[in-house]
Amino acid sequence: MVAHFDRTGGSKCPGIFSSYIRYLSVPLGYQLWDKKQTKLEIAAGMVRCAMDKIGPDRQVFLLCDSWYPKGCVAGLVDEYHNLDIICNTRIDTVMYDLPPARTGKRGRPRKYGERLSPEGIFLESPETGDWKIGVRPVLTNLWGERVVYALVTLPKSGKGSRRLFFCTKDPESIILDHGSCENKTIRGYGKENAKFLPIACYSSRWNIEVSYYESKTFWSLEDYRVRSRKGIERLVNLECMAYSAMTLLPYSDEAFSCYKFASAQETRFGIGQQIQASIIFGGFVEKLETVKKSCALIKMVEYYILSGFKNIQKL
């Protein structure tokens, strides 16, 4: 599970995201499948844990690919009033138009309208981005009688196939200060038409892939040497804590603010160097008494201190 937190950029370099909201990708935790629960049940449990910590006052979106929006994960939107899902889904997912208005005639009213296909949804061409986008309220078997919004995309170039997304919240009711976002696509879609915002928000899901890559490449996530399930989970989650601390540190401590817009390798190297220097300096005095010929070392340090003091007196 990866969470995205908003942090206001404050780079010392003028003109670089100095007044925009920057969204950070921070890993919250990993859990291995142990066959006691289905993968969907594990995912739903992790979301519930996160939601209990977040509380009911913040707007939360669960961004996921086509494997997750079903069963107990899809049902989470009924458990939490402030949680909604924006997901990619299979292009052949069955969806229906809204039921027709009641005619007053006898008989059971229809629960669903006509069956829809992605090709039947009208596409617009916003100036922002490389996609044609169509938005339409629909009903699906995934959420029963709950009205959701289907978003169909097609490359403006015409090369490529249509993709289908669902958003369980009315796109125009999404609370997002799009004008202050660092992401140019979010700013553009919000300015042109708010109904395009779910597509821009979903693009943040790619950050989870970046987190996996950085964890494996710069934090040796794939080099574990433990075999038990609990041992692997503890190691991976410990590395998640280290990764999160490294990501958030430049935004919480002014001394490290120069790493706000640095790459992962630059940040890891820079912070690592300072940690090493701190360890060496902190243990220098304690180990000094055990060093061979420490008297000679102490005399040398005293000489430099006193020589500097004499030079000050002369001035």
mmCIF file of C-alpha atoms in Angstrom:
data_model
loop_
_atom_site.group_PDB
_atom_site.id
_atom_site.type_symbol
_atom_site.label_atom_id
_atom_site.label_comp_id
_atom_site.label_asym_id
_atom_site.label_seq_id
_atom_site.Cartn_x
_atom_site.Cartn_y
_atom_site.Cartn_z
ATOM 1 C CA MET A 1 0.000 0.000 0.000
ATOM 2 C CA VAL A 2 1.288 3.441 -0.942
ATOM 3 C CA ALA A 3 -0.205 6.717 0.261
ATOM 4 C CA HIS A 4 0.078 10.111 -1.390
ATOM 5 C CA PHE A 5 0.490 13.130 0.870
ATOM 6 C CA ASP A 6 0.404 16.753 -0.199
ATOM 7 C CA ARG A 7 3.320 18.968 0.730
ATOM 8 C CA THR A 8 3.756 22.588 -0.319
ATOM 9 C CA GLY A 9 6.962 22.989 -2.272
ATOM 10 C CA GLY A 10 9.483 25.422 -0.866
ATOM 11 C CA SER A 11 12.660 25.084 -2.834
ATOM 12 C CA LYS A 12 15.514 27.496 -2.187
ATOM 13 C CA CYS A 13 15.881 27.759 -5.943
ATOM 14 C CA PRO A 14 13.489 30.516 -7.082
ATOM 15 C CA GLY A 15 10.886 29.591 -9.670
ATOM 16 C CA ILE A 16 10.975 25.832 -9.055
ATOM 17 C CA PHE A 17 7.597 24.714 -7.750
ATOM 18 C CA SER A 18 7.876 27.417 -5.082
ATOM 19 C CA SER A 19 4.129 27.907 -4.704
ATOM 20 C CA TYR A 20 2.626 24.580 -5.814
ATOM 21 C CA ILE A 21 1.370 21.550 -3.899
ATOM 22 C CA ARG A 22 3.580 18.538 -4.500
ATOM 23 C CA TYR A 23 2.212 15.037 -3.904
ATOM 24 C CA LEU A 24 4.632 12.571 -2.325
ATOM 25 C CA SER A 25 4.414 8.792 -2.610
ATOM 26 C CA VAL A 26 5.096 7.131 0.744
ATOM 27 C CA PRO A 27 4.885 3.341 1.348
ATOM 28 C CA LEU A 28 2.683 2.508 4.332
ATOM 29 C CA GLY A 29 3.199 -1.217 4.533
ATOM 30 C CA TYR A 30 3.414 -4.627 2.942
ATOM 31 C CA GLN A 31 1.645 -7.842 3.872
ATOM 32 C CA LEU A 32 2.357 -11.257 2.403
ATOM 33 C CA TRP A 33 -0.392 -13.614 1.320
ATOM 34 C CA ASP A 34 -0.565 -16.578 3.718
ATOM 35 C CA LYS A 35 -3.612 -18.380 2.204
ATOM 36 C CA LYS A 36 -5.644 -17.759 5.380
ATOM 37 C CA GLN A 37 -7.340 -14.851 3.622
ATOM 38 C CA THR A 38 -7.868 -13.983 0.003
ATOM 39 C CA LYS A 39 -5.731 -11.232 -1.482
ATOM 40 C CA LEU A 40 -8.800 -9.017 -1.705
ATOM 41 C CA GLU A 41 -9.503 -9.519 2.015
ATOM 42 C CA ILE A 42 -5.914 -8.619 2.859
ATOM 43 C CA ALA A 43 -6.099 -5.496 0.690
ATOM 44 C CA ALA A 44 -9.413 -4.464 2.238
ATOM 45 C CA GLY A 45 -7.999 -4.972 5.723
ATOM 46 C CA MET A 46 -5.002 -2.745 4.956
ATOM 47 C CA VAL A 47 -7.309 -0.029 3.602
ATOM 48 C CA ARG A 48 -9.468 -0.221 6.745
ATOM 49 C CA CYS A 49 -6.379 0.151 8.920
ATOM 50 C CA ALA A 50 -5.306 3.242 6.974
ATOM 51 C CA MET A 51 -8.805 4.740 7.036
ATOM 52 C CA ASP A 52 -9.054 4.326 10.806
ATOM 53 C CA LYS A 53 -5.851 6.370 11.151
ATOM 54 C CA ILE A 54 -6.895 9.020 8.627
ATOM 55 C CA GLY A 55 -10.294 9.592 10.199
ATOM 56 C CA PRO A 56 -13.617 10.669 8.718
ATOM 57 C CA ASP A 57 -12.813 14.311 7.969
ATOM 58 C CA ARG A 58 -10.529 13.987 4.951
ATOM 59 C CA GLN A 59 -11.392 13.154 1.356
ATOM 60 C CA VAL A 60 -9.658 9.874 0.420
ATOM 61 C CA PHE A 61 -9.327 8.123 -2.942
ATOM 62 C CA LEU A 62 -8.257 4.530 -3.431
ATOM 63 C CA LEU A 63 -6.381 4.289 -6.747
ATOM 64 C CA CYS A 64 -6.056 0.765 -8.073
ATOM 65 C CA ASP A 65 -5.726 -1.260 -11.239
ATOM 66 C CA SER A 66 -8.298 -3.634 -12.708
ATOM 67 C CA TRP A 67 -7.560 -6.516 -10.304
ATOM 68 C CA TYR A 68 -8.864 -4.839 -7.123
ATOM 69 C CA PRO A 69 -12.265 -3.187 -7.729
ATOM 70 C CA LYS A 70 -14.463 -6.143 -6.818
ATOM 71 C CA GLY A 71 -15.825 -7.928 -3.795
ATOM 72 C CA CYS A 72 -14.856 -6.569 -0.385
ATOM 73 C CA VAL A 73 -12.530 -3.908 -1.854
ATOM 74 C CA ALA A 74 -15.285 -2.421 -4.033
ATOM 75 C CA GLY A 75 -17.584 -2.527 -1.010
ATOM 76 C CA LEU A 76 -15.310 -0.277 1.041
ATOM 77 C CA VAL A 77 -17.016 2.801 -0.401
ATOM 78 C CA ASP A 78 -20.158 1.773 1.502
ATOM 79 C CA GLU A 79 -18.248 1.459 4.778
ATOM 80 C CA TYR A 80 -16.596 4.897 4.721
ATOM 81 C CA HIS A 81 -18.476 7.980 3.564
ATOM 82 C CA ASN A 82 -15.222 9.849 2.813
ATOM 83 C CA LEU A 83 -13.640 7.056 0.734
ATOM 84 C CA ASP A 84 -14.059 6.715 -3.041
ATOM 85 C CA ILE A 85 -12.388 4.592 -5.689
ATOM 86 C CA ILE A 86 -10.803 5.625 -8.976
ATOM 87 C CA CYS A 87 -9.770 2.513 -10.863
ATOM 88 C CA ASN A 88 -8.743 1.197 -14.220
ATOM 89 C CA THR A 89 -10.831 -1.792 -15.268
ATOM 90 C CA ARG A 90 -11.246 -4.289 -18.073
ATOM 91 C CA ILE A 91 -12.513 -2.755 -21.291
ATOM 92 C CA ASP A 92 -15.218 -5.430 -21.528
ATOM 93 C CA THR A 93 -16.664 -4.705 -18.074
ATOM 94 C CA VAL A 94 -20.451 -4.759 -18.280
ATOM 95 C CA MET A 95 -22.102 -1.381 -17.666
ATOM 96 C CA TYR A 96 -25.581 0.003 -18.131
ATOM 97 C CA ASP A 97 -27.224 3.346 -18.680
ATOM 98 C CA LEU A 98 -29.275 4.779 -15.817
ATOM 99 C CA PRO A 99 -32.798 3.325 -15.555
ATOM 100 C CA PRO A 100 -35.502 5.170 -17.475
ATOM 101 C CA ALA A 101 -37.960 7.379 -15.624
ATOM 102 C CA ARG A 102 -41.019 5.618 -14.256
ATOM 103 C CA THR A 103 -44.024 5.696 -16.542
ATOM 104 C CA GLY A 104 -46.648 5.078 -13.865
ATOM 105 C CA LYS A 105 -47.727 1.843 -15.499
ATOM 106 C CA ARG A 106 -48.162 -1.362 -13.574
ATOM 107 C CA GLY A 107 -45.238 -3.707 -13.146
ATOM 108 C CA ARG A 108 -41.786 -3.673 -11.622
ATOM 109 C CA PRO A 109 -39.645 -0.712 -12.797
ATOM 110 C CA ARG A 110 -36.406 -1.443 -14.570
ATOM 111 C CA LYS A 111 -33.279 -1.422 -12.395
ATOM 112 C CA TYR A 112 -30.919 -0.824 -15.323
ATOM 113 C CA GLY A 113 -31.055 1.064 -18.563
ATOM 114 C CA GLU A 114 -29.671 -0.104 -21.895
ATOM 115 C CA ARG A 115 -26.352 -1.870 -21.934
ATOM 116 C CA LEU A 116 -23.466 0.440 -22.868
ATOM 117 C CA SER A 117 -20.137 -0.114 -24.567
ATOM 118 C CA PRO A 118 -17.015 2.086 -24.343
ATOM 119 C CA GLU A 119 -17.386 2.822 -28.061
ATOM 120 C CA GLY A 120 -20.816 4.333 -27.401
ATOM 121 C CA ILE A 121 -19.535 6.996 -24.999
ATOM 122 C CA PHE A 122 -18.867 10.347 -26.664
ATOM 123 C CA LEU A 123 -15.231 11.493 -26.403
ATOM 124 C CA GLU A 124 -14.095 15.091 -25.991
ATOM 125 C CA SER A 125 -10.650 16.485 -26.805
ATOM 126 C CA PRO A 126 -9.429 18.671 -23.933
ATOM 127 C CA GLU A 127 -6.512 20.959 -24.714
ATOM 128 C CA THR A 128 -4.582 19.483 -21.794
ATOM 129 C CA GLY A 129 -2.957 16.067 -22.097
ATOM 130 C CA ASP A 130 -2.698 13.545 -24.897
ATOM 131 C CA TRP A 131 -6.070 11.880 -24.404
ATOM 132 C CA LYS A 132 -9.586 12.143 -25.686
ATOM 133 C CA ILE A 133 -11.904 11.596 -22.720
ATOM 134 C CA GLY A 134 -15.540 10.644 -22.337
ATOM 135 C CA VAL A 135 -17.445 10.740 -19.032
ATOM 136 C CA ARG A 136 -20.860 9.249 -18.316
ATOM 137 C CA PRO A 137 -22.804 8.144 -15.218
ATOM 138 C CA VAL A 138 -23.485 4.405 -15.383
ATOM 139 C CA LEU A 139 -24.495 1.356 -13.364
ATOM 140 C CA THR A 140 -22.320 -1.753 -13.119
ATOM 141 C CA ASN A 141 -22.473 -5.123 -11.429
ATOM 142 C CA LEU A 142 -19.419 -4.098 -9.374
ATOM 143 C CA TRP A 143 -21.376 -1.554 -7.323
ATOM 144 C CA GLY A 144 -24.964 -2.695 -7.850
ATOM 145 C CA GLU A 145 -27.448 0.180 -7.762
ATOM 146 C CA ARG A 146 -24.808 2.757 -6.869
ATOM 147 C CA VAL A 147 -24.290 5.280 -9.675
ATOM 148 C CA VAL A 148 -20.638 5.480 -10.722
ATOM 149 C CA TYR A 149 -18.907 7.413 -13.476
ATOM 150 C CA ALA A 150 -17.320 5.695 -16.452
ATOM 151 C CA LEU A 151 -14.365 7.457 -18.061
ATOM 152 C CA VAL A 152 -13.170 6.257 -21.459
ATOM 153 C CA THR A 153 -9.847 7.444 -22.892
ATOM 154 C CA LEU A 154 -8.326 7.194 -26.351
ATOM 155 C CA PRO A 155 -4.993 8.656 -27.513
ATOM 156 C CA LYS A 156 -5.455 11.841 -29.536
ATOM 157 C CA SER A 157 -3.038 10.440 -32.071
ATOM 158 C CA GLY A 158 -5.539 7.665 -32.842
ATOM 159 C CA LYS A 159 -2.841 5.046 -32.241
ATOM 160 C CA GLY A 160 -3.771 2.746 -29.407
ATOM 161 C CA SER A 161 -6.919 1.344 -27.875
ATOM 162 C CA ARG A 162 -9.589 2.670 -25.549
ATOM 163 C CA ARG A 163 -9.182 2.326 -21.802
ATOM 164 C CA LEU A 164 -11.987 2.229 -19.259
ATOM 165 C CA PHE A 165 -11.933 3.763 -15.766
ATOM 166 C CA PHE A 166 -14.532 4.068 -13.016
ATOM 167 C CA CYS A 167 -14.891 6.755 -10.369
ATOM 168 C CA THR A 168 -17.374 6.228 -7.534
ATOM 169 C CA LYS A 169 -17.624 9.981 -6.877
ATOM 170 C CA ASP A 170 -19.164 12.625 -9.099
ATOM 171 C CA PRO A 171 -16.054 14.137 -10.748
ATOM 172 C CA GLU A 172 -17.405 17.664 -10.446
ATOM 173 C CA SER A 173 -17.845 17.263 -6.677
ATOM 174 C CA ILE A 174 -14.201 16.296 -6.056
ATOM 175 C CA ILE A 175 -12.645 18.742 -3.597
ATOM 176 C CA LEU A 176 -9.255 19.581 -5.062
ATOM 177 C CA ASP A 177 -7.370 22.858 -5.211
ATOM 178 C CA HIS A 178 -6.305 22.065 -8.765
ATOM 179 C CA GLY A 179 -4.986 25.573 -9.390
ATOM 180 C CA SER A 180 -2.299 25.069 -6.732
ATOM 181 C CA CYS A 181 -1.179 21.598 -7.830
ATOM 182 C CA GLU A 182 2.307 21.061 -9.202
ATOM 183 C CA ASN A 183 0.935 18.585 -11.757
ATOM 184 C CA LYS A 184 0.223 20.527 -14.953
ATOM 185 C CA THR A 185 -2.341 17.984 -16.127
ATOM 186 C CA ILE A 186 -4.393 18.373 -12.940
ATOM 187 C CA ARG A 187 -4.246 22.153 -13.285
ATOM 188 C CA GLY A 188 -5.265 21.998 -16.945
ATOM 189 C CA TYR A 189 -8.131 19.546 -16.518
ATOM 190 C CA GLY A 190 -9.451 21.437 -13.502
ATOM 191 C CA LYS A 191 -9.424 24.696 -15.450
ATOM 192 C CA GLU A 192 -11.080 23.253 -18.568
ATOM 193 C CA ASN A 193 -13.629 20.891 -17.046
ATOM 194 C CA ALA A 194 -13.602 19.322 -13.573
ATOM 195 C CA LYS A 195 -15.139 16.101 -14.889
ATOM 196 C CA PHE A 196 -11.722 15.172 -16.334
ATOM 197 C CA LEU A 197 -10.023 15.312 -12.899
ATOM 198 C CA PRO A 198 -10.331 11.567 -12.067
ATOM 199 C CA ILE A 199 -8.028 10.724 -14.978
ATOM 200 C CA ALA A 200 -5.415 13.210 -13.760
ATOM 201 C CA CYS A 201 -5.741 11.926 -10.186
ATOM 202 C CA TYR A 202 -5.365 8.322 -11.341
ATOM 203 C CA SER A 203 -2.005 9.177 -12.908
ATOM 204 C CA SER A 204 -0.635 9.431 -9.344
ATOM 205 C CA ARG A 205 -0.981 5.638 -9.088
ATOM 206 C CA TRP A 206 2.140 5.310 -11.234
ATOM 207 C CA ASN A 207 4.131 6.546 -8.236
ATOM 208 C CA ILE A 208 3.665 3.165 -6.580
ATOM 209 C CA GLU A 209 5.750 1.621 -9.387
ATOM 210 C CA VAL A 210 8.414 4.282 -8.847
ATOM 211 C CA SER A 211 8.429 3.456 -5.121
ATOM 212 C CA TYR A 212 8.946 -0.240 -5.873
ATOM 213 C CA TYR A 213 11.817 0.575 -8.219
ATOM 214 C CA GLU A 214 13.537 2.928 -5.786
ATOM 215 C CA SER A 215 13.104 0.477 -2.900
ATOM 216 C CA LYS A 216 14.693 -2.319 -4.896
ATOM 217 C CA THR A 217 17.436 -0.215 -6.471
ATOM 218 C CA PHE A 218 18.514 2.117 -3.662
ATOM 219 C CA TRP A 219 17.282 0.346 -0.511
ATOM 220 C CA SER A 220 18.102 -3.296 -1.393
ATOM 221 C CA LEU A 221 14.509 -4.468 -0.961
ATOM 222 C CA GLU A 222 15.158 -7.498 -3.139
ATOM 223 C CA ASP A 223 18.320 -8.580 -1.287
ATOM 224 C CA TYR A 224 16.648 -9.929 1.855
ATOM 225 C CA ARG A 225 18.208 -13.011 3.474
ATOM 226 C CA VAL A 226 15.393 -14.165 5.733
ATOM 227 C CA ARG A 227 13.020 -17.032 4.983
ATOM 228 C CA SER A 228 10.125 -16.829 7.422
ATOM 229 C CA ARG A 229 7.008 -14.888 6.453
ATOM 230 C CA LYS A 230 7.117 -12.734 9.596
ATOM 231 C CA GLY A 231 10.817 -12.048 9.092
ATOM 232 C CA ILE A 232 10.285 -10.904 5.506
ATOM 233 C CA GLU A 233 7.337 -8.689 6.514
ATOM 234 C CA ARG A 234 9.329 -7.088 9.341
ATOM 235 C CA LEU A 235 12.321 -6.411 7.107
ATOM 236 C CA VAL A 236 10.249 -5.008 4.260
ATOM 237 C CA ASN A 237 8.199 -2.773 6.561
ATOM 238 C CA LEU A 238 11.364 -1.566 8.300
ATOM 239 C CA GLU A 239 12.694 -0.529 4.907
ATOM 240 C CA CYS A 240 9.346 1.151 4.216
ATOM 241 C CA MET A 241 9.861 3.240 7.354
ATOM 242 C CA ALA A 242 13.360 4.199 6.223
ATOM 243 C CA TYR A 243 12.112 5.085 2.735
ATOM 244 C CA SER A 244 9.241 7.164 4.158
ATOM 245 C CA ALA A 245 11.545 8.978 6.569
ATOM 246 C CA MET A 246 13.940 9.811 3.738
ATOM 247 C CA THR A 247 11.078 11.080 1.557
ATOM 248 C CA LEU A 248 9.450 13.247 4.235
ATOM 249 C CA LEU A 249 12.621 14.530 5.954
ATOM 250 C CA PRO A 250 13.327 17.354 3.462
ATOM 251 C CA TYR A 251 9.802 18.682 4.080
ATOM 252 C CA SER A 252 9.933 18.437 7.877
ATOM 253 C CA ASP A 253 13.487 19.630 8.612
ATOM 254 C CA GLU A 254 14.814 22.842 7.098
ATOM 255 C CA ALA A 255 18.386 21.516 7.302
ATOM 256 C CA PHE A 256 17.549 18.947 4.611
ATOM 257 C CA SER A 257 15.311 21.145 2.433
ATOM 258 C CA CYS A 258 17.871 21.094 -0.378
ATOM 259 C CA TYR A 259 16.785 17.493 -1.114
ATOM 260 C CA LYS A 260 13.115 18.336 -1.781
ATOM 261 C CA PHE A 261 13.485 18.026 -5.543
ATOM 262 C CA ALA A 262 16.577 15.810 -5.667
ATOM 263 C CA SER A 263 16.573 12.301 -7.105
ATOM 264 C CA ALA A 264 16.332 9.257 -4.832
ATOM 265 C CA GLN A 265 20.016 8.404 -5.248
ATOM 266 C CA GLU A 266 21.123 11.957 -4.456
ATOM 267 C CA THR A 267 18.935 12.081 -1.357
ATOM 268 C CA ARG A 268 20.057 8.677 -0.122
ATOM 269 C CA PHE A 269 23.731 9.518 -0.670
ATOM 270 C CA GLY A 270 23.521 12.965 0.929
ATOM 271 C CA ILE A 271 21.577 11.872 4.001
ATOM 272 C CA GLY A 272 23.720 8.736 4.303
ATOM 273 C CA GLN A 273 26.896 10.830 4.349
ATOM 274 C CA GLN A 274 25.515 13.005 7.150
ATOM 275 C CA ILE A 275 24.465 9.945 9.163
ATOM 276 C CA GLN A 276 27.930 8.436 8.808
ATOM 277 C CA ALA A 277 29.587 11.706 9.825
ATOM 278 C CA SER A 278 27.327 11.952 12.865
ATOM 279 C CA ILE A 279 28.127 8.378 13.934
ATOM 280 C CA ILE A 280 31.862 8.888 13.504
ATOM 281 C CA PHE A 281 31.869 12.207 15.351
ATOM 282 C CA GLY A 282 29.621 10.898 18.149
ATOM 283 C CA GLY A 283 31.836 7.862 18.807
ATOM 284 C CA PHE A 284 35.155 9.659 18.392
ATOM 285 C CA VAL A 285 35.523 10.793 22.000
ATOM 286 C CA GLU A 286 34.364 7.460 23.469
ATOM 287 C CA LYS A 287 36.842 5.476 21.399
ATOM 288 C CA LEU A 288 39.678 7.930 21.908
ATOM 289 C CA GLU A 289 40.757 6.370 25.220
ATOM 290 C CA THR A 290 41.120 2.907 23.659
ATOM 291 C CA VAL A 291 43.136 4.056 20.663
ATOM 292 C CA LYS A 292 46.798 3.080 20.762
ATOM 293 C CA LYS A 293 49.135 5.977 21.302
ATOM 294 C CA SER A 294 46.175 8.145 22.281
ATOM 295 C CA CYS A 295 48.528 10.461 24.187
ATOM 296 C CA ALA A 296 50.221 11.506 20.971
ATOM 297 C CA LEU A 297 46.817 12.130 19.358
ATOM 298 C CA ILE A 298 45.612 14.181 22.321
ATOM 299 C CA LYS A 299 48.812 16.287 22.263
ATOM 300 C CA MET A 300 48.328 16.937 18.545
ATOM 301 C CA VAL A 301 44.735 18.107 19.098
ATOM 302 C CA GLU A 302 45.832 20.283 22.029
ATOM 303 C CA TYR A 303 48.584 21.806 19.887
ATOM 304 C CA TYR A 304 46.149 22.906 17.176
ATOM 305 C CA ILE A 305 43.670 24.257 19.714
ATOM 306 C CA LEU A 306 46.335 26.232 21.579
ATOM 307 C CA SER A 307 47.968 27.505 18.383
ATOM 308 C CA GLY A 308 44.626 28.851 17.250
ATOM 309 C CA PHE A 309 44.081 30.469 20.667
ATOM 310 C CA LYS A 310 47.514 32.158 20.504
ATOM 311 C CA ASN A 311 46.769 33.539 17.059
ATOM 312 C CA ILE A 312 43.513 35.020 18.400
ATOM 313 C CA GLN A 313 45.402 36.673 21.291
ATOM 314 C CA LYS A 314 47.864 38.255 18.847
ATOM 315 C CA LEU A 315 44.993 39.750 16.869
#
